[in-house]
CSV table of C-alpha atoms and ligand atoms in Angstrom, one decimal:
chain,number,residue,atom,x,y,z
E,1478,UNK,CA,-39.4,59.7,43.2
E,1479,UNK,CA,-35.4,59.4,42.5
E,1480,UNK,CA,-33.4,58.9,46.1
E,1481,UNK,CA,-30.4,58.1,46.7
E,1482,UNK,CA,-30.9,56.5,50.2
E,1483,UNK,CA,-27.9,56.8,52.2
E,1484,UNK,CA,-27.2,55.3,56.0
E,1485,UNK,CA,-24.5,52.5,57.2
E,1486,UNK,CA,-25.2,48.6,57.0
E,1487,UNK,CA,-28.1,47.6,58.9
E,1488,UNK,CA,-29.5,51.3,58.9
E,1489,UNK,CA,-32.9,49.9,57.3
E,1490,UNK,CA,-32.1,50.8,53.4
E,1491,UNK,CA,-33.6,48.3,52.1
E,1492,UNK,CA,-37.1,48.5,54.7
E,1493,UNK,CA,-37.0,52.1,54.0
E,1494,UNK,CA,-36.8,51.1,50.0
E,1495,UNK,CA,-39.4,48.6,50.1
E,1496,UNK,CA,-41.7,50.5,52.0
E,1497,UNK,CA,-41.5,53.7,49.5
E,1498,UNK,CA,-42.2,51.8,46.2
E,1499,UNK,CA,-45.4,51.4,47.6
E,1500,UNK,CA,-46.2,54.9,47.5
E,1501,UNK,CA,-45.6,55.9,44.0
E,1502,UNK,CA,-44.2,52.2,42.8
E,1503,UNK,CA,-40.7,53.6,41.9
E,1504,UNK,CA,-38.5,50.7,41.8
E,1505,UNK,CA,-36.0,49.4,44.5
E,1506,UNK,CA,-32.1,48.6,43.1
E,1507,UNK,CA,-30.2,47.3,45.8
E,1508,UNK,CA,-26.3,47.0,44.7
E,1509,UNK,CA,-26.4,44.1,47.5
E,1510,UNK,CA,-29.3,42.0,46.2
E,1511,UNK,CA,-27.8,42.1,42.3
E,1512,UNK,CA,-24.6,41.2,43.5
E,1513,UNK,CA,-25.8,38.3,46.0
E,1514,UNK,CA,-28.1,37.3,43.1
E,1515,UNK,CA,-25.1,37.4,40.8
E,1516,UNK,CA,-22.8,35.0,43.3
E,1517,UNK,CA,-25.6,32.5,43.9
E,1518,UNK,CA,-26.5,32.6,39.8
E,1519,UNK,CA,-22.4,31.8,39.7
E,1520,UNK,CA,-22.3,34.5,37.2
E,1521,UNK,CA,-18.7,36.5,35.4
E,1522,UNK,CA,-20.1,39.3,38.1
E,1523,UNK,CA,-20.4,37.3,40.7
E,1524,UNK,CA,-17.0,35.0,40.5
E,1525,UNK,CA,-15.4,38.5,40.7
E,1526,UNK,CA,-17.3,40.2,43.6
E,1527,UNK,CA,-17.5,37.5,45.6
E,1528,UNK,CA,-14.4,37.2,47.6
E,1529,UNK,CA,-14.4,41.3,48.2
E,1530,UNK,CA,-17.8,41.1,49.9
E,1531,UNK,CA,-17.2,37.8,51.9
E,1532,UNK,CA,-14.4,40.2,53.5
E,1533,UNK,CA,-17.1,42.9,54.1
E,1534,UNK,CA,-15.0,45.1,51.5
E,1535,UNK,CA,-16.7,46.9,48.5
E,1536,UNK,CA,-15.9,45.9,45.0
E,1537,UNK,CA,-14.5,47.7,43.0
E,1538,UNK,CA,-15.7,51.1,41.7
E,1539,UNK,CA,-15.7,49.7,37.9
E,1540,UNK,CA,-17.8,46.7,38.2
E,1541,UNK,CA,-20.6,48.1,40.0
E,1542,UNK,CA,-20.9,51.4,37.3
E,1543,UNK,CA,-21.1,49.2,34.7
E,1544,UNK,CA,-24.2,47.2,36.6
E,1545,UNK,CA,-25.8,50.8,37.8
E,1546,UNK,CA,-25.4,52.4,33.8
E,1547,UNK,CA,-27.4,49.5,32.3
E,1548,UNK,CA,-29.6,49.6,35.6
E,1549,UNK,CA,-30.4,52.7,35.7
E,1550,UNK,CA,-31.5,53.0,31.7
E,1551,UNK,CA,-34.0,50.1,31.9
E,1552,UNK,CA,-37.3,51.1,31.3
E,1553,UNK,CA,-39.2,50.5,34.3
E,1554,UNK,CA,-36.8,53.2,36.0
E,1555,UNK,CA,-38.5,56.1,34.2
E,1556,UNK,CA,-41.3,56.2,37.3
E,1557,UNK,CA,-39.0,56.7,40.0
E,1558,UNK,CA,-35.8,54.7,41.8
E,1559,UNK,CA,-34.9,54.0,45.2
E,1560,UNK,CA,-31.2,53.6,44.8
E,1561,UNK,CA,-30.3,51.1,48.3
E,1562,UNK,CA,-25.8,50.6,48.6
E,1563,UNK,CA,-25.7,52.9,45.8
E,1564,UNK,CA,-23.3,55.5,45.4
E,1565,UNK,CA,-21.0,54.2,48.1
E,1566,UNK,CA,-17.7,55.9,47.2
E,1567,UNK,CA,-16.9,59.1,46.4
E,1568,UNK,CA,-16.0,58.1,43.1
E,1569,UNK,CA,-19.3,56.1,42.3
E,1570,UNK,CA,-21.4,59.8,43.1
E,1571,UNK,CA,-19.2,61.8,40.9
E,1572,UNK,CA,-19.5,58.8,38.3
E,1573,UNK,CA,-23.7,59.1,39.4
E,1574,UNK,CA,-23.6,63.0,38.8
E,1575,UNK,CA,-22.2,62.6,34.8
E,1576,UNK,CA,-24.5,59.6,34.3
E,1577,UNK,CA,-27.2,61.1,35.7
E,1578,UNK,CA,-26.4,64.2,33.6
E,1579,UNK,CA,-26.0,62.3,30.7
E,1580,UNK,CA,-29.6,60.5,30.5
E,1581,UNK,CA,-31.0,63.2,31.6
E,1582,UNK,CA,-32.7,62.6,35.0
E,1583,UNK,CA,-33.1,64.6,37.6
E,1584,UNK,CA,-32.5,63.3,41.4
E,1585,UNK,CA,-34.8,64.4,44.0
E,1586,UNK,CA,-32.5,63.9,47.1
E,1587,UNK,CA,-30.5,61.4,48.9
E,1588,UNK,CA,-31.9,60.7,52.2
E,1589,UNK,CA,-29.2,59.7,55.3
E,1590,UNK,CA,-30.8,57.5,57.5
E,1591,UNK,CA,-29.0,58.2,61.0
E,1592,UNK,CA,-29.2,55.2,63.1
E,1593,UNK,CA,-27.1,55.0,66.7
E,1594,UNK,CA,-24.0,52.4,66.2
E,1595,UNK,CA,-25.3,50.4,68.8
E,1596,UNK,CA,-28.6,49.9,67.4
E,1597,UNK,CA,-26.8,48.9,64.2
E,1598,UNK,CA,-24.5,46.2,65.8
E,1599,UNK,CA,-27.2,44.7,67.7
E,1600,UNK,CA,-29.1,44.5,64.4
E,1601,UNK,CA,-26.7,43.6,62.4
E,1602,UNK,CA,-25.5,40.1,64.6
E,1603,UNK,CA,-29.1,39.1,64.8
E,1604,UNK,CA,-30.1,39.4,61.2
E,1605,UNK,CA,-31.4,36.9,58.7
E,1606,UNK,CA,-31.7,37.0,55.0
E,1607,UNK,CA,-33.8,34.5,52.5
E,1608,UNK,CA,-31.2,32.7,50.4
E,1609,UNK,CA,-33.6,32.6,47.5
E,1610,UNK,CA,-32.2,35.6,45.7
E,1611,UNK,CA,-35.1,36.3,43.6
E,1612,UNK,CA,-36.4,36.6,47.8
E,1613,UNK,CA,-34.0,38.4,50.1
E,1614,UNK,CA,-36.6,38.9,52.6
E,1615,UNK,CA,-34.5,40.5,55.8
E,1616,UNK,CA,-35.9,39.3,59.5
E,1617,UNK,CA,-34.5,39.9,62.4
E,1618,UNK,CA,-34.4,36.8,65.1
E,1619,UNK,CA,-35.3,39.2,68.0
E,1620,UNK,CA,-37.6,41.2,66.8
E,1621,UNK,CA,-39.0,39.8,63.5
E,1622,UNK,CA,-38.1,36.2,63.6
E,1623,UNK,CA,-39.7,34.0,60.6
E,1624,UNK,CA,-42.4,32.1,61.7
E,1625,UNK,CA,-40.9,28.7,61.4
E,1626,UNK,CA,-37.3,29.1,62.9
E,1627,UNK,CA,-34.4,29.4,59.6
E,1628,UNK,CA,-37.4,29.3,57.3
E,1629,UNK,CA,-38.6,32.4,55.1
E,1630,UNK,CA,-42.0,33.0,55.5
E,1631,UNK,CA,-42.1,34.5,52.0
E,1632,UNK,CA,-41.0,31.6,49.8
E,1633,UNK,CA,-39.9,28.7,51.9
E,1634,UNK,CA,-36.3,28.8,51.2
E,1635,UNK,CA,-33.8,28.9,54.2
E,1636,UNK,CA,-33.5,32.5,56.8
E,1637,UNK,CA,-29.8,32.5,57.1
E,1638,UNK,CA,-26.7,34.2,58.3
E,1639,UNK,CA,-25.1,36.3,55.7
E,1640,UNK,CA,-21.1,35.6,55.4
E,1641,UNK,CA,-20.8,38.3,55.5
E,1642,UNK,CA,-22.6,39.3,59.1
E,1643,UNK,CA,-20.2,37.6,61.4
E,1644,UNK,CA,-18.6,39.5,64.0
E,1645,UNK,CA,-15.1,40.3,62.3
E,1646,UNK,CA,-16.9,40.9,59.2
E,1647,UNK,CA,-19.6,43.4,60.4
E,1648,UNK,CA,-16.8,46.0,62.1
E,1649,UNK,CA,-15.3,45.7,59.1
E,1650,UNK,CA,-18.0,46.9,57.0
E,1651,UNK,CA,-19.0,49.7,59.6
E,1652,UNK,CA,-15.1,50.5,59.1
E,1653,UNK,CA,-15.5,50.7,55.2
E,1654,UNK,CA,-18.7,52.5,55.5
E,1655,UNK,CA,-17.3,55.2,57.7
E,1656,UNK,CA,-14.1,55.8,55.7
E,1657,UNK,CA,-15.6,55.4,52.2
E,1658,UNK,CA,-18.9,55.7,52.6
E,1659,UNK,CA,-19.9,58.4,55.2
E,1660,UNK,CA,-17.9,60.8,53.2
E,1661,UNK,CA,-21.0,61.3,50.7
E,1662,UNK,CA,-23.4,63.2,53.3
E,1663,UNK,CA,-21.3,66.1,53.1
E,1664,UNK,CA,-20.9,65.3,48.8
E,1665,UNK,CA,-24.9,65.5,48.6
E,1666,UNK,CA,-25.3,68.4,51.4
E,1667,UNK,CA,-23.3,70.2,49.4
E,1668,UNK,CA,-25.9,69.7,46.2
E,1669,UNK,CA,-28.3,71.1,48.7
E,1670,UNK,CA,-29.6,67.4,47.9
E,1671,UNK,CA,-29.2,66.4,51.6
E,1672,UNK,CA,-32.5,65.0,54.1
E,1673,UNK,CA,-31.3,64.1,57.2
E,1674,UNK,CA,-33.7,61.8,59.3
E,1675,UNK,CA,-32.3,60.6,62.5
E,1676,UNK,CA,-34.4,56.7,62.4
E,1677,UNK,CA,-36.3,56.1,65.4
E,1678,UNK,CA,-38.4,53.8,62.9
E,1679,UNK,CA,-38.8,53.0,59.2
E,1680,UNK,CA,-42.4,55.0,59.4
E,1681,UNK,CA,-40.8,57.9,60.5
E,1682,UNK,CA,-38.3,57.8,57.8
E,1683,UNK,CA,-41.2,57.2,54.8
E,1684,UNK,CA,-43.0,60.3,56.7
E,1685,UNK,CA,-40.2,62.6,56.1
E,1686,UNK,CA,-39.8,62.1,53.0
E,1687,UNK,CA,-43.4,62.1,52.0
E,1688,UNK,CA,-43.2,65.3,53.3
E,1689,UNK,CA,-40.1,67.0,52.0
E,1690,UNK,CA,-42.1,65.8,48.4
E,1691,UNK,CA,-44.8,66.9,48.9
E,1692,UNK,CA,-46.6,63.4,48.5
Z,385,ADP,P1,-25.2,46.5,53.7
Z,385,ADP,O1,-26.1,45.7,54.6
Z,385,ADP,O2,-23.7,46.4,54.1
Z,385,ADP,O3,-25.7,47.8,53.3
Z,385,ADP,P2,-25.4,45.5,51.0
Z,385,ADP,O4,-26.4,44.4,50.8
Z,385,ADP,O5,-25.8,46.9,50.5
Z,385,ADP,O6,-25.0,45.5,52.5
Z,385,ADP,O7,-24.0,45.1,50.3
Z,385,ADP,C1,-23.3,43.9,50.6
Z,385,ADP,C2,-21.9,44.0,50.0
Z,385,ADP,O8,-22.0,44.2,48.5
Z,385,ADP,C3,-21.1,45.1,50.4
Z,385,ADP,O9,-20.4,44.8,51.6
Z,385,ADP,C4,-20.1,45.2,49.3
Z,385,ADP,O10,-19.1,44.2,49.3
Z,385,ADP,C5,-21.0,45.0,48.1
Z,385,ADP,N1,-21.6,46.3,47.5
Z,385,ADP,C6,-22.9,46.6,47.5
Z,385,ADP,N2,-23.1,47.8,46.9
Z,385,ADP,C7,-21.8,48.2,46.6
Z,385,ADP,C8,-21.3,49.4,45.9
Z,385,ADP,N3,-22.2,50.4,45.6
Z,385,ADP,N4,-20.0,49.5,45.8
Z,385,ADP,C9,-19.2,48.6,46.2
Z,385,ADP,N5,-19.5,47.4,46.7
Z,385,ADP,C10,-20.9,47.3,47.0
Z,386,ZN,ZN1,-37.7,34.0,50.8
């Protein structure tokens, strides 16, 4: 399958991405997890998106096409995608739409996952990520904490805070995402491209779509 999965920060992109390459093993590219990777790895990339995502802004339109038209040609694409953070600007889809044109694949959908702002906050402040960035397994100190506290279960490496998931920086990303972000339902309704699933649970979400494609 080729989604675009759409939904703000802390929605469950990435669970919803993991839990779909499992049924057809289409590959998971998470914007976030290349450019994390690419700030711990101290790359070019990474010296430059750094500061912008400490802030909880986006970097800038330029630097993440040029990761996405490489991405997005590499061979183990041609089963299926599960684009997670990516497009996030109106900009970035038209870009998506002439690349997409250009390689000649066809996108299925983009799927908004609609979760209540509360829930999002909530989940957002009592978040954890592995700092292993060839890791980033997400848990959730309420209701998936690791089982040794700060420790990833996956890899042993420390379950941390993200920078940028403190309180001033989280509102500001829920700003970003509902000025520059939101802005791409309508973009993809438009298409006729749009699924809609209000997320009462990650299952419910991999159900939908299942069904909408027949799988
Ligand atoms: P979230 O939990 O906010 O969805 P991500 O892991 O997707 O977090 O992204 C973390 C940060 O990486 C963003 O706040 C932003 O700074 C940057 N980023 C990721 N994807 C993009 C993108 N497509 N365009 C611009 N910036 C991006
Ligand atoms: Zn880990």
């Amino acid at each position: 399958m080729k989604l675009i999965l759409l939904g703000a920060p802390g929605a469950g992109k990435g669970t919803v991405a993991k839990l779909l390459t499992a049924v057809d093993g289409s590959v998971q590219i998470s914007t976030g997890d290349i450019l994390r990777g690419a700030v711990t790895a101290g790359t070019e990339l990474g010296k430059e998106a750094a500061g912008y995502m400490k802030r909880g802004d986006l970097v800038p339109d330029s630097l993440i096409m040029g990761i996405m038209e490489a991405r997005l040609q590499e061979s183990d694409c041609e089963k299926g995608f599960l684009l997670d953070g990516f497009p996030r600007t109106i900009p970035q889809a038209e870009e998506l739409t002439e690349l997409l044109k250009k390689v000649d694949i066809q996108l299925d959908m983009a799927v908004e996952i609609d979760v209540p702002k509360d829930i999002i906050l909530d989940r957002l402040c009592t978040r954890r990520t592995c700092e292993n960035p060839d890791c980033q397994a997400i848990y959730n100190v309420k209701s998936n904490p690791p089982k040794v506290e700060g420790i990833c279960d996956k890899c042993g490496a420390k379950a941390i805070q993200r920078e940028d998931e403190t309180e001033e920086a989280i509102s500001h990303r829920l700003e970003t995402y509902n000025e520059k972000t939101a802005p791409l339902i309508d973009f993809y309704k438009e298409k006729g491209l749009l699924l809609s699933v209000p997320a009462t649970s990650s299952d419910a979400v991999i159900e939908a779509v299942k069904k909408k494609l027949n799988l």
